[in-house]
Coordinates of C-alpha atoms and ligand atoms in Angstrom, one line a residue:
M1122 CA 11.7 5.9 -34.6
M1123 CA 12.7 8.6 -32.1
A1124 CA 16.4 8.9 -31.5
T1125 CA 17.2 8.4 -27.8
M1126 CA 19.0 11.3 -26.0
S1127 CA 22.6 11.0 -24.8
V1128 CA 23.2 11.3 -21.0
E1129 CA 24.6 14.8 -21.7
E1130 CA 21.4 15.9 -23.5
T1131 CA 19.2 14.3 -20.9
Y1132 CA 20.9 16.2 -18.1
L1133 CA 21.0 19.4 -20.0
C1134 CA 17.3 19.2 -20.7
F1135 CA 16.5 18.3 -17.1
A1136 CA 18.6 21.3 -15.9
R1137 CA 16.8 23.8 -18.2
E1138 CA 13.3 22.5 -18.3
E1139 CA 12.7 20.9 -14.9
A1140 CA 15.3 21.9 -12.3
D1141 CA 15.7 25.6 -13.2
G1142 CA 13.4 27.6 -10.9
N1143 CA 12.6 24.5 -8.8
S1144 CA 16.0 23.4 -7.3
T1145 CA 19.2 25.3 -7.7
V1146 CA 21.2 22.3 -6.4
Y1147 CA 19.7 19.9 -8.9
R1148 CA 20.1 22.4 -11.7
D1149 CA 23.8 22.8 -10.9
W1150 CA 24.3 19.1 -10.5
A1151 CA 22.6 18.3 -13.8
L1152 CA 24.5 21.0 -15.7
G1153 CA 27.7 19.6 -14.1
V1154 CA 27.0 16.0 -15.1
A1155 CA 26.2 17.2 -18.7
T1156 CA 29.7 18.6 -19.0
D1157 CA 31.6 15.9 -17.0
P1158 CA 32.8 13.0 -19.2
V1159 CA 33.5 10.8 -16.2
L1160 CA 30.1 11.0 -14.6
S1161 CA 28.3 10.9 -18.0
S1162 CA 30.0 7.7 -18.9
L1163 CA 29.3 6.1 -15.5
I1164 CA 25.6 7.0 -15.9
A1165 CA 25.6 5.8 -19.5
T1166 CA 26.4 2.2 -18.2
M1167 CA 22.9 2.1 -16.6
P1168 CA 19.8 0.9 -18.5
E1169 CA 18.3 3.9 -20.2
E1170 CA 15.2 4.1 -18.0
R1171 CA 17.5 4.3 -14.9
Q1172 CA 19.6 7.2 -16.2
Q1173 CA 17.0 9.8 -15.1
P1174 CA 18.6 12.7 -13.2
N1175 CA 16.0 12.6 -10.4
L1176 CA 16.5 8.9 -9.8
I1177 CA 20.4 9.1 -9.8
F1178 CA 20.4 12.2 -7.6
A1179 CA 17.9 10.8 -5.1
A1180 CA 19.8 7.5 -5.0
A1181 CA 23.0 9.4 -4.2
R1182 CA 21.3 11.5 -1.5
L1183 CA 19.8 8.3 0.0
R1184 CA 23.3 7.0 0.4
G1185 CA 24.4 10.2 2.1
S1186 CA 25.9 12.4 -0.7
P1187 CA 26.6 15.9 0.4
V1188 CA 24.0 18.4 -0.9
G1189 CA 25.9 21.4 -2.1
P1190 CA 28.2 22.6 -4.8
F1191 CA 28.6 20.3 -7.8
D1192 CA 32.4 19.7 -7.3
I1193 CA 31.8 18.2 -3.9
F1194 CA 28.9 16.1 -5.1
R1195 CA 30.9 14.9 -8.1
E1196 CA 33.8 13.8 -5.9
W1197 CA 31.4 11.9 -3.6
L1198 CA 29.5 10.3 -6.5
V1199 CA 32.7 9.1 -8.3
A1200 CA 33.9 7.6 -5.0
H1201 CA 30.5 6.0 -4.1
W1202 CA 29.3 5.1 -7.6
V1203 CA 28.7 1.4 -6.8
E1204 CA 26.4 2.2 -3.9
A1205 CA 24.5 4.9 -5.7
R1206 CA 24.2 2.8 -8.8
G1207 CA 22.8 -0.1 -6.7
E1208 CA 20.1 2.1 -5.2
A1209 CA 19.2 3.5 -8.7
L1210 CA 18.9 0.0 -10.1
T1211 CA 16.6 -1.3 -7.5
R1212 CA 14.3 1.7 -6.8
S1213 CA 12.2 3.9 -9.0
T1214 CA 10.8 7.4 -8.9
Q1215 CA 7.8 6.9 -6.7
T1216 CA 7.4 10.5 -5.7
N1217 CA 4.2 10.7 -3.7
E1218 CA 2.8 14.3 -3.8
P1219 CA -0.2 14.9 -1.6
G1220 CA -0.3 18.5 -3.0
R1221 CA -2.0 17.0 -6.0
C1222 CA -5.2 16.6 -3.9
A1223 CA -5.7 20.4 -4.4
V1224 CA -6.3 19.9 -8.1
L1225 CA -8.4 16.7 -7.6
L1226 CA -10.7 18.3 -4.9
P1227 CA -12.7 20.6 -7.2
L1228 CA -13.7 17.6 -9.4
L1229 CA -14.2 15.3 -6.4
S1230 CA -16.4 17.8 -4.5
A1231 CA -18.7 18.2 -7.5
L1232 CA -19.6 14.4 -7.4
S1233 CA -22.4 13.0 -5.3
E1234 CA -21.3 11.8 -1.9
P1235 CA -20.2 9.7 -0.3
L1236 CA -17.1 8.8 -2.4
A1237 CA -15.2 5.6 -2.8
L1238 CA -11.6 6.4 -4.0
L1239 CA -9.5 4.0 -6.0
E1240 CA -6.1 5.3 -7.0
V1241 CA -3.9 3.4 -9.5
G1242 CA -0.2 4.0 -9.2
A1243 CA -0.7 5.1 -5.6
S1244 CA 2.9 4.9 -4.3
A1245 CA 2.4 5.3 -0.5
G1246 CA -1.2 6.3 -0.9
L1247 CA -0.9 9.9 0.2
C1248 CA -3.3 11.2 -2.5
L1249 CA -6.0 8.9 -1.1
Y1250 CA -6.7 11.4 1.7
P1251 CA -8.2 14.5 0.0
D1252 CA -10.8 14.6 2.9
R1253 CA -8.1 14.9 5.6
Y1254 CA -6.2 17.9 4.2
S1255 CA -7.0 21.6 4.5
Y1256 CA -7.0 23.8 1.4
R1257 CA -6.5 27.5 0.5
Y1258 CA -7.5 28.5 -3.0
D1259 CA -6.3 31.8 -4.4
G1260 CA -5.3 33.1 -0.9
G1261 CA -9.0 32.9 0.3
D1262 CA -10.5 31.3 3.4
D1263 CA -9.2 27.9 4.5
L1264 CA -11.3 24.9 3.6
D1265 CA -10.9 22.3 6.3
P1266 CA -11.9 18.7 6.9
Y1267 CA -15.2 18.2 8.8
D1268 CA -13.2 17.7 12.1
G1269 CA -11.2 20.8 11.8
P1270 CA -7.9 22.1 10.3
S1271 CA -5.4 19.6 9.1
D1272 CA -1.6 19.6 9.6
V1273 CA -1.4 19.5 5.8
R1274 CA -2.6 22.7 4.2
L1275 CA -2.5 22.8 0.4
E1276 CA -2.4 26.1 -1.4
C1277 CA -3.5 26.4 -5.0
A1278 CA -3.8 29.4 -7.4
T1279 CA -6.6 29.1 -10.0
T1280 CA -7.5 30.8 -13.2
G1281 CA -10.7 30.4 -15.2
P1282 CA -14.4 30.2 -14.7
V1283 CA -14.7 27.4 -12.0
P1284 CA -15.1 28.7 -8.4
P1285 CA -13.0 27.0 -5.7
P1286 CA -14.8 24.1 -4.0
A1287 CA -17.0 24.9 -1.0
R1288 CA -16.6 21.7 0.9
V1289 CA -14.5 18.7 1.4
P1290 CA -16.3 15.5 0.3
R1291 CA -17.0 12.6 2.6
V1292 CA -14.9 9.5 1.7
V1293 CA -16.2 6.1 2.9
W1294 CA -13.7 3.8 1.2
R1295 CA -10.2 4.2 -0.2
A1296 CA -7.8 1.8 -1.8
G1297 CA -4.8 1.9 -4.1
I1298 CA -2.8 -0.3 -6.5
D1299 CA 0.9 0.0 -7.1
L1300 CA 3.6 -2.2 -8.6
N1301 CA 5.5 -1.5 -5.4
P1302 CA 3.3 0.0 -2.7
L1303 CA 5.4 2.0 -0.2
D1304 CA 4.6 1.4 3.5
V1305 CA 4.2 4.7 5.5
N1306 CA 5.5 2.8 8.5
C1307 CA 8.7 1.5 6.8
E1308 CA 11.8 3.7 7.5
D1309 CA 13.5 2.7 4.3
A1310 CA 10.4 3.6 2.2
V1311 CA 10.0 6.9 4.0
N1312 CA 13.7 7.7 3.5
W1313 CA 13.2 7.1 -0.2
L1314 CA 10.1 9.2 -0.4
R1315 CA 12.0 12.0 1.4
A1316 CA 15.0 11.7 -0.9
L1317 CA 12.7 12.1 -3.9
V1318 CA 11.8 15.6 -2.8
W1319 CA 14.3 17.9 -4.5
P1320 CA 16.8 19.9 -2.4
G1321 CA 15.6 23.2 -1.2
Q1322 CA 11.9 22.3 -1.4
H1323 CA 11.4 22.6 2.3
D1324 CA 7.6 23.1 2.1
R1325 CA 7.2 19.9 0.1
L1326 CA 9.2 18.0 2.6
R1327 CA 7.2 19.3 5.6
R1328 CA 4.0 18.5 3.7
L1329 CA 5.2 15.0 3.0
D1330 CA 6.0 14.4 6.6
A1331 CA 2.7 15.7 7.8
A1332 CA 0.8 13.6 5.2
L1333 CA 2.7 10.5 6.2
A1334 CA 1.6 11.1 9.8
I1335 CA -2.0 11.4 8.7
A1336 CA -1.8 8.2 6.7
R1337 CA -0.3 6.3 9.7
Q1338 CA -3.4 7.1 11.7
D1339 CA -5.6 5.2 9.2
L1340 CA -3.4 3.1 6.9
P1341 CA -4.4 3.0 3.3
R1342 CA -5.3 -0.3 1.7
L1343 CA -2.7 -0.8 -1.0
I1344 CA -2.7 -3.7 -3.4
R1345 CA 0.6 -4.8 -5.0
G1346 CA 0.1 -5.4 -8.7
D1347 CA -0.2 -4.0 -12.2
L1348 CA -3.0 -1.5 -12.6
N1349 CA -4.4 -3.2 -15.7
A1350 CA -4.4 -6.6 -14.0
S1351 CA -6.0 -5.4 -10.7
V1352 CA -8.2 -2.4 -11.3
A1353 CA -11.5 -4.2 -12.2
A1354 CA -11.3 -6.6 -9.3
L1355 CA -10.6 -3.9 -6.8
A1356 CA -13.3 -1.7 -8.2
V1357 CA -15.9 -4.4 -7.4
E1358 CA -15.0 -4.1 -3.7
A1359 CA -16.2 -0.5 -3.5
P1360 CA -19.3 -0.2 -1.3
A1361 CA -22.6 0.0 -3.0
G1362 CA -24.2 3.4 -2.4
A1363 CA -20.9 5.3 -2.8
T1364 CA -19.7 7.0 -5.9
L1365 CA -16.6 5.2 -7.1
V1366 CA -13.9 7.4 -8.5
I1367 CA -10.8 5.8 -10.1
F1368 CA -8.0 8.3 -10.4
H1369 CA -4.3 8.5 -11.2
S1370 CA -1.6 11.2 -11.4
G1371 CA 1.9 10.9 -12.8
V1372 CA 1.5 7.2 -13.5
L1373 CA 0.4 6.3 -17.1
S1374 CA 3.7 7.7 -18.6
Y1375 CA 5.3 4.6 -17.0
L1376 CA 3.2 2.4 -19.2
A1377 CA 3.7 1.4 -22.9
E1378 CA 1.2 2.9 -25.2
D1379 CA -0.9 -0.2 -25.7
E1380 CA -1.0 -0.7 -21.9
R1381 CA -2.3 2.9 -21.5
R1382 CA -5.0 2.3 -24.2
R1383 CA -6.0 -0.9 -22.4
F1384 CA -6.3 0.9 -19.1
V1385 CA -8.5 3.7 -20.7
E1386 CA -10.7 1.0 -22.3
T1387 CA -11.1 -0.9 -19.0
V1388 CA -11.8 2.2 -16.9
S1389 CA -14.4 3.5 -19.3
H1390 CA -16.3 0.3 -18.9
L1391 CA -16.3 0.3 -15.1
N1392 CA -19.2 1.8 -13.2
A1393 CA -17.0 4.7 -12.0
H1394 CA -16.0 8.2 -12.6
W1395 CA -12.4 8.5 -13.9
I1396 CA -10.0 11.3 -13.1
S1397 CA -6.8 11.5 -15.0
N1398 CA -4.0 13.9 -14.1
E1399 CA -1.1 13.2 -16.4
G1400 CA 1.3 14.9 -18.8
P1401 CA -0.6 16.6 -21.6
S1402 CA 0.2 14.0 -24.3
V1403 CA 0.1 10.8 -22.1
V1404 CA -3.6 10.0 -22.6
A1405 CA -5.2 10.3 -26.0
F1406 CA -8.6 11.8 -25.2
E1407 CA -11.4 11.9 -27.8
T1408 CA -11.9 15.6 -27.1
P1409 CA -8.5 17.3 -27.7
A1410 CA -7.4 19.8 -25.1
P1411 CA -6.4 23.4 -26.1
R1412 CA -2.8 24.3 -25.6
S1413 CA -1.4 24.8 -22.1
P1414 CA -1.6 28.3 -20.8
D1415 CA 2.1 28.2 -20.2
P1416 CA 3.9 25.8 -22.5
S1417 CA 7.3 26.6 -20.9
T1418 CA 6.2 25.2 -17.5
A1419 CA 5.7 21.5 -16.9
M1420 CA 2.0 21.0 -16.3
T1421 CA -0.4 18.1 -16.2
L1422 CA -3.7 17.8 -17.9
L1423 CA -6.7 17.1 -15.6
A1424 CA -9.6 15.3 -17.2
L1425 CA -12.9 14.0 -15.8
D1426 CA -14.5 11.0 -17.5
G1427 CA -12.3 11.5 -20.6
H1428 CA -13.0 15.2 -21.0
P1429 CA -10.0 17.6 -20.4
R1430 CA -11.0 20.1 -17.7
A1431 CA -7.9 22.0 -16.6
Y1432 CA -4.1 22.2 -16.7
A1433 CA -2.5 21.8 -13.3
G1434 CA 0.8 22.6 -11.7
S1435 CA 2.8 19.4 -11.5
H1436 CA 2.6 19.4 -7.6
G1437 CA -0.9 20.7 -7.4
Q1438 CA 0.1 24.3 -6.8
S1439 CA -2.0 25.7 -9.6
L1440 CA -5.1 25.0 -11.7
H1441 CA -6.1 26.6 -15.0
W1442 CA -9.6 25.7 -16.0
I1443 CA -10.2 25.2 -19.7
T1444 CA -12.9 27.5 -20.8
Ligands
LIG785 C1 5.4 9.1 -9.8 S1 4.6 8.0 -8.8 C2 3.1 8.9 -8.5 C3 2.4 8.5 -7.2 C4 1.1 9.2 -7.0 N1 0.1 8.9 -8.0 C5 1.2 10.7 -6.8 O1 0.7 11.4 -7.7 O2 1.8 11.2 -5.9 C6 4.1 6.7 -10.0 C7 3.7 5.4 -9.3 O3 3.1 4.6 -10.3 C8 3.4 3.3 -10.0 N2 3.3 2.5 -11.2 C9 3.9 2.6 -12.4 N3 3.5 1.7 -13.3 C10 2.5 1.0 -12.7 C11 1.7 -0.1 -13.1 N4 1.8 -0.7 -14.3 N5 0.8 -0.6 -12.2 C12 0.7 -0.1 -11.0 N6 1.5 1.0 -10.5 C13 2.4 1.5 -11.4 C14 4.9 3.4 -9.6 O4 5.3 2.2 -8.8 C15 4.8 4.7 -8.7 O5 4.6 4.4 -7.4

């Protein structure tokens, strides 16, 4: 059995492996918590799955914590612990990253059109609009939706033998499943999605706001439920004549191992393509993937129909095709 990490170890690990290079504020806060016995012991009173730095920090920011030096944050968090704790106990890390469409698009655009998209673990559904965003691969020409440039433009740097997609596919049906679907018109849900973007990531915040505006024009159909319980019934609703694609990113790690296996088994028996974009060890594929091109950076493994195809930057900013 794996030993669980202490709060100090969790925060140190987060500072070094996730926040460093991505958010100076979160790195400093996490390093601060790791060496602060008062905060560490407050956080240790939470259930283990609620001790995650990005959950606690987002909960604090939602409640109005100052975003700056650790000492000031610390003082605020000790004084407002009950409120921040309450938020962290009732919410979860539902970060919705439309940027991930940039790594889905090359796979989607190679399938026969029109497409029917079904996302499990969809959060607010912002990854259900790959046809409404503009793309720029490797600094080349912009690839736009059929009706012109989008307010969301996703940049992605690629390596490997697969050329960037030449077109944005036509999507005729889209739907998602989530344990707790977030409503793009609900202020509280939007505030939470915004708090989940790390301090200093201004481009991600702009992108989130622009994607939310796009989703508000044509609301996604989101079903509340467990993905294993709901996926087969929802898949049946996809229109005949469209290519059904069931996909997920950053979701299966929330499931116990037997639930992941059950999902893989279910999806492989549905008449659909399956795109998985998860941490490299989250799904046990029959064909093992080669090592990540950059093991020191957190990347996801992108697979089509159970075959690993590429490593991807965790927010869709890069794509490294497996040769
Ligand atoms: C980190 S978010 C990722 C959202 C989106 N896929 C993206 O890439 O931006 C994970 C989402 O999975 C959902 N989730 C976790 N377990 C689930 C389950 N068993 N059934 C349905 N949704 C689930 C969570 O509620 C959350 O909204």
